[in-house]
Tab-separated table of C-alpha atoms in Angstrom:
chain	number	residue	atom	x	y	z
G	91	UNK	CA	-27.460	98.210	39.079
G	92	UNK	CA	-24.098	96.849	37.477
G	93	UNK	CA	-24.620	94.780	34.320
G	94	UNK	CA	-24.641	90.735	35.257
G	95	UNK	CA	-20.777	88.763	34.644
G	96	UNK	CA	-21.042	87.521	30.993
G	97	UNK	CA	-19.230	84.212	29.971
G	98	UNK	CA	-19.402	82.785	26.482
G	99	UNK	CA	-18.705	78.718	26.930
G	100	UNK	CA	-17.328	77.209	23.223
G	101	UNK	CA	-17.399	73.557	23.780
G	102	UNK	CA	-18.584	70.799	21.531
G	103	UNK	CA	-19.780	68.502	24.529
G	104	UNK	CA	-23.569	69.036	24.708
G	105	UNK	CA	-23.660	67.466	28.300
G	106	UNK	CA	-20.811	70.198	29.156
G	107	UNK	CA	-22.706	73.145	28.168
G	108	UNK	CA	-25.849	71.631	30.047
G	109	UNK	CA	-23.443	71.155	33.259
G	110	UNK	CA	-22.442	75.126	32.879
G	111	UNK	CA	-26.195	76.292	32.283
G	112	UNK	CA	-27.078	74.636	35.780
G	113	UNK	CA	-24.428	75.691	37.591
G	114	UNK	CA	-24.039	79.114	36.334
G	115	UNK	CA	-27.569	80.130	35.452
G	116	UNK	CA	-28.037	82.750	38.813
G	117	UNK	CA	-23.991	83.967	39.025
G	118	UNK	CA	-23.951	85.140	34.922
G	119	UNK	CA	-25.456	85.703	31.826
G	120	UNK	CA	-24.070	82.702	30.470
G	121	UNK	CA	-23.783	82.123	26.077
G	122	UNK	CA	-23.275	78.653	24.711
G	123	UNK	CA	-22.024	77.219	21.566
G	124	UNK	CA	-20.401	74.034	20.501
G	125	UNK	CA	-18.467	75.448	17.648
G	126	UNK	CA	-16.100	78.451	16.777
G	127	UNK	CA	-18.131	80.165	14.211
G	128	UNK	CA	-20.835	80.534	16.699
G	129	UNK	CA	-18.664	81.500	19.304
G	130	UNK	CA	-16.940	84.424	17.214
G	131	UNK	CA	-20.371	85.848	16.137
G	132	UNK	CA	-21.586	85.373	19.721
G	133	UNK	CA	-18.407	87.446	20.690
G	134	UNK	CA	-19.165	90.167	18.329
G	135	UNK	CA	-22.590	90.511	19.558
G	136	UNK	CA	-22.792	90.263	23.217
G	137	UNK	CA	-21.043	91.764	26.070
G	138	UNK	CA	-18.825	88.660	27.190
G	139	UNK	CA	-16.690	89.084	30.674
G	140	UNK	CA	-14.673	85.709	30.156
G	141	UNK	CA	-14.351	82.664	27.508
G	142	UNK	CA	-14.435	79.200	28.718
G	143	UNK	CA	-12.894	77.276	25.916
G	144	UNK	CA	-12.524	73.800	24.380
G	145	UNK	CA	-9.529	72.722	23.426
G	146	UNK	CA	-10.218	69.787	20.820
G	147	UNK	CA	-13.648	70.986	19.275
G	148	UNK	CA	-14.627	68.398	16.171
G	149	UNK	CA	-13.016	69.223	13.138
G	150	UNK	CA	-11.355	72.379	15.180
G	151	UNK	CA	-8.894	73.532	17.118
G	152	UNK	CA	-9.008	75.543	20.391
G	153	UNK	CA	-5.246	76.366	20.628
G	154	UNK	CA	-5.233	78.537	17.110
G	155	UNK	CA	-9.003	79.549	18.412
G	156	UNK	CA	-7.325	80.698	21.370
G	157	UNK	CA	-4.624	82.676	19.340
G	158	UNK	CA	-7.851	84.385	17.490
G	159	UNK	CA	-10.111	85.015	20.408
G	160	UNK	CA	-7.057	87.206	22.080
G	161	UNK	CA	-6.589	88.840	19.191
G	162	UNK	CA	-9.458	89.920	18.888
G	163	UNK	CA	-10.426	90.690	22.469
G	164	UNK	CA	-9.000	93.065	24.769
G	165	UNK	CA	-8.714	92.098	27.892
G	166	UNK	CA	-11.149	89.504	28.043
G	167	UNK	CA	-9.454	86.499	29.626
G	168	UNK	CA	-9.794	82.861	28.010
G	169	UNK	CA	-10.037	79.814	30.307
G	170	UNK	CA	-9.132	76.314	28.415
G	171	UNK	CA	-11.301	73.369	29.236
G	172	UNK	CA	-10.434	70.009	28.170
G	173	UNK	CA	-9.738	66.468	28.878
G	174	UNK	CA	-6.286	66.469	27.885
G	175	UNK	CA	-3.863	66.322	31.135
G	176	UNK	CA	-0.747	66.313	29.274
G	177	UNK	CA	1.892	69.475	31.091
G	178	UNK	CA	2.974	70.188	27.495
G	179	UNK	CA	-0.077	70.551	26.388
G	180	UNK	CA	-0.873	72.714	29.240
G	181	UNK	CA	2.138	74.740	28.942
G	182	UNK	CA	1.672	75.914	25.567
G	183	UNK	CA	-2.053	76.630	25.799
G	184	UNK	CA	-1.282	79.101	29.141
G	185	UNK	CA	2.328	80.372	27.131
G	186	UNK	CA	-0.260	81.052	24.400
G	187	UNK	CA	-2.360	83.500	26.493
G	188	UNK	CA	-4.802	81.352	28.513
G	189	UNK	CA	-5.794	82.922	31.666
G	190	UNK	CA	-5.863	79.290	32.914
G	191	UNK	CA	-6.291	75.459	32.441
G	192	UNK	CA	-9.426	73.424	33.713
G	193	UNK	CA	-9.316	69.756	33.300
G	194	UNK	CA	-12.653	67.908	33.042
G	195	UNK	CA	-14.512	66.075	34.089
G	196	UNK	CA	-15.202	68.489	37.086
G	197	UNK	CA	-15.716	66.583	40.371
């Protein structure tokens, strides 16, 4: 039996992560954090298939995260997640190596 899709979600929006856990919870093995540390060391540890990714974590930020999670990953795409709906912001983030770009709130 193949091994269950792994996704590690870095976000620092608690109701976020609680949003993912419901909807994911019988597609993947899903891994939360709501900070970059966490995330790297989850990284290192588990078997992840795909990185959902904040872009403005507190005190942090997910474009140079980004920069760091793809170097340190191979070929393990990184989705952003964010707010922000600005194109240039946008544009960078995928020129940077995102996979893709989802804005939230999710409807």
């Amino acid at each position: 039996m193949a091994e269950p899709f792994s996704v590690l979600a870095v976000d620092d929006d608690p109701s976020f992560l609680e949003f993912l856990k419901v909807g994911l919870k019988r597609s993947c093995r899903l891994f939360t954090s709501n900070n970059l540390k966490e995330g790297f060391d989850l990284l290192e540890k588990e078997g992840i298939d795909l990185i959902l990714l904040d872009i403005s974590l507190k005190g942090e930020d997910g474009l140079s995260a980004l920069r760091r999670f793809k170097d340190k990953t191979q070929g393990i795409d990184v989705v952003m997640v964010s707010a922000v709906r600005e194109p240039k912001v946008i544009s960078h983030a995928l020129m940077t190596g995102a996979f893709g770009y989802l804005i939230k709130p999710f409807e």
